Amino acid sequence: MNEYDNIAQRYIDSWNEQDADKRRALIAEVFSPEVTYTDPLAQVAGVEALDQVIAGAQQQFAGLGFGLGPVDGHNDIVRFTWFLGAPGAEPLVVGFDVAVLEGGRITRVLGFLDKVPG
């Protein structure tokens, strides 16, 4: 697993971690304190705000999990496809994120939604 695969997997792990304390600890490891996160549904800055976005998604999509698709990266930029759904079922949501890294941590996320319910 290369550094881009690793950071993308840790990103997904943070979205899947249900224990709030463990999730916050993982977020603190993976993201810089001043991280910015932007997608069509949220625009936040800082790890506390990002944790609130993740907790909200977990509440909205209770029982579902995030999975990682193809990953590519260069020059401290990583892009990857992700999906949200029940194991073995067609994903409910599919997205594509681009993350900017600094010192091995994510400083900025730009997210896109390719497939959404309804």
One Martini backbone bead per residue (centre of mass of N, CA, C, O) as a GRO file, in nm:
protein
  118
    1MET     BB    1   0.095   0.037   0.026
    2ASN     BB    2   0.068   0.353  -0.034
    3GLU     BB    3   0.034   0.673   0.079
    4TYR     BB    4  -0.239   0.722  -0.072
    5ASP     BB    5  -0.389   0.472   0.017
    6ASN     BB    6  -0.358   0.519   0.320
    7ILE     BB    7  -0.500   0.796   0.348
    8ALA     BB    8  -0.769   0.707   0.221
    9GLN     BB    9  -0.832   0.484   0.428
   10ARG     BB   10  -0.827   0.668   0.681
   11TYR     BB   11  -1.054   0.844   0.590
   12ILE     BB   12  -1.268   0.621   0.582
   13ASP     BB   13  -1.234   0.532   0.875
   14SER     BB   14  -1.341   0.801   0.996
   15TRP     BB   15  -1.635   0.758   0.871
   16ASN     BB   16  -1.675   0.465   1.028
   17GLU     BB   17  -1.636   0.564   1.311
   18GLN     BB   18  -1.854   0.534   1.593
   19ASP     BB   19  -1.663   0.619   1.803
   20ALA     BB   20  -1.611   0.932   1.905
   21ASP     BB   21  -1.325   0.920   2.030
   22LYS     BB   22  -1.190   0.758   1.803
   23ARG     BB   23  -1.262   0.951   1.575
   24ARG     BB   24  -1.114   1.201   1.683
   25ALA     BB   25  -0.835   1.068   1.687
   26LEU     BB   26  -0.825   1.005   1.385
   27ILE     BB   27  -0.862   1.290   1.282
   28ALA     BB   28  -0.603   1.403   1.423
   29GLU     BB   29  -0.413   1.221   1.242
   30VAL     BB   30  -0.522   1.283   0.938
   31PHE     BB   31  -0.577   1.584   1.016
   32SER     BB   32  -0.554   1.900   1.023
   33PRO     BB   33  -0.667   2.144   1.230
   34GLU     BB   34  -0.728   2.341   0.953
   35VAL     BB   35  -0.920   2.197   0.796
   36THR     BB   36  -1.089   2.170   0.483
   37TYR     BB   37  -1.442   2.119   0.387
   38THR     BB   38  -1.591   2.040   0.058
   39ASP     BB   39  -1.930   2.009  -0.045
   40PRO     BB   40  -2.259   2.018  -0.146
   41LEU     BB   41  -2.345   2.004   0.190
   42ALA     BB   42  -2.052   2.122   0.290
   43GLN     BB   43  -1.872   2.390   0.486
   44VAL     BB   44  -1.564   2.348   0.661
   45ALA     BB   45  -1.359   2.418   0.963
   46GLY     BB   46  -1.200   2.191   1.119
   47VAL     BB   47  -1.216   1.911   1.323
   48GLU     BB   48  -1.485   1.961   1.470
   49ALA     BB   49  -1.660   2.011   1.220
   50LEU     BB   50  -1.595   1.747   1.078
   51ASP     BB   51  -1.708   1.563   1.297
   52GLN     BB   52  -2.001   1.665   1.263
   53VAL     BB   53  -2.038   1.571   0.974
   54ILE     BB   54  -1.984   1.271   1.024
   55ALA     BB   55  -2.200   1.225   1.242
   56GLY     BB   56  -2.438   1.306   1.058
   57ALA     BB   57  -2.398   1.085   0.845
   58GLN     BB   58  -2.427   0.846   1.039
   59GLN     BB   59  -2.716   0.917   1.123
   60GLN     BB   60  -2.851   0.926   0.839
   61PHE     BB   61  -2.675   0.631   0.767
   62ALA     BB   62  -2.757   0.404   0.937
   63GLY     BB   63  -2.577   0.094   0.881
   64LEU     BB   64  -2.373   0.218   0.701
   65GLY     BB   65  -2.087   0.215   0.471
   66PHE     BB   66  -1.765   0.289   0.381
   67GLY     BB   67  -1.584   0.283   0.070
   68LEU     BB   68  -1.307   0.206  -0.143
   69GLY     BB   69  -1.169   0.303  -0.429
   70PRO     BB   70  -0.990   0.442  -0.639
   71VAL     BB   71  -0.640   0.550  -0.631
   72ASP     BB   72  -0.468   0.873  -0.662
   73GLY     BB   73  -0.128   1.029  -0.685
   74HIS     BB   74   0.040   1.359  -0.638
   75ASN     BB   75   0.201   1.607  -0.494
   76ASP     BB   76   0.007   1.600  -0.233
   77ILE     BB   77  -0.227   1.452  -0.407
   78VAL     BB   78  -0.556   1.304  -0.367
   79ARG     BB   79  -0.765   1.060  -0.534
   80PHE     BB   80  -1.110   0.931  -0.479
   81THR     BB   81  -1.330   0.674  -0.451
   82TRP     BB   82  -1.657   0.637  -0.303
   83PHE     BB   83  -1.884   0.450  -0.083
   84LEU     BB   84  -2.236   0.398   0.019
   85GLY     BB   85  -2.341   0.105   0.211
   86ALA     BB   86  -2.428  -0.211   0.201
   87PRO     BB   87  -2.318  -0.507   0.219
   88GLY     BB   88  -2.353  -0.632  -0.115
   89ALA     BB   89  -2.471  -0.368  -0.218
   90GLU     BB   90  -2.583  -0.116  -0.370
   91PRO     BB   91  -2.493   0.189  -0.373
   92LEU     BB   92  -2.631   0.487  -0.257
   93VAL     BB   93  -2.344   0.631  -0.260
   94VAL     BB   94  -2.126   0.833  -0.477
   95GLY     BB   95  -1.781   0.947  -0.473
   96PHE     BB   96  -1.538   1.229  -0.508
   97ASP     BB   97  -1.209   1.295  -0.386
   98VAL     BB   98  -0.994   1.569  -0.288
   99ALA     BB   99  -0.662   1.580  -0.140
  100VAL     BB  100  -0.457   1.775   0.064
  101LEU     BB  101  -0.115   1.760   0.158
  102GLU     BB  102   0.070   1.792   0.482
  103GLY     BB  103   0.280   1.604   0.645
  104GLY     BB  104   0.065   1.352   0.599
  105ARG     BB  105  -0.184   1.550   0.600
  106ILE     BB  106  -0.497   1.678   0.583
  107THR     BB  107  -0.602   2.016   0.461
  108ARG     BB  108  -0.792   1.935   0.205
  109VAL     BB  109  -1.138   1.902   0.086
  110LEU     BB  110  -1.289   1.786  -0.225
  111GLY     BB  111  -1.629   1.716  -0.292
  112PHE     BB  112  -1.821   1.464  -0.475
  113LEU     BB  113  -2.141   1.376  -0.620
  114ASP     BB  114  -2.249   1.104  -0.832
  115LYS     BB  115  -2.449   0.955  -0.620
  116VAL     BB  116  -2.795   0.988  -0.523
  117PRO     BB  117  -3.072   0.989  -0.367
  118GLY     BB  118  -3.395   1.057  -0.535
   0.00000   0.00000   0.00000
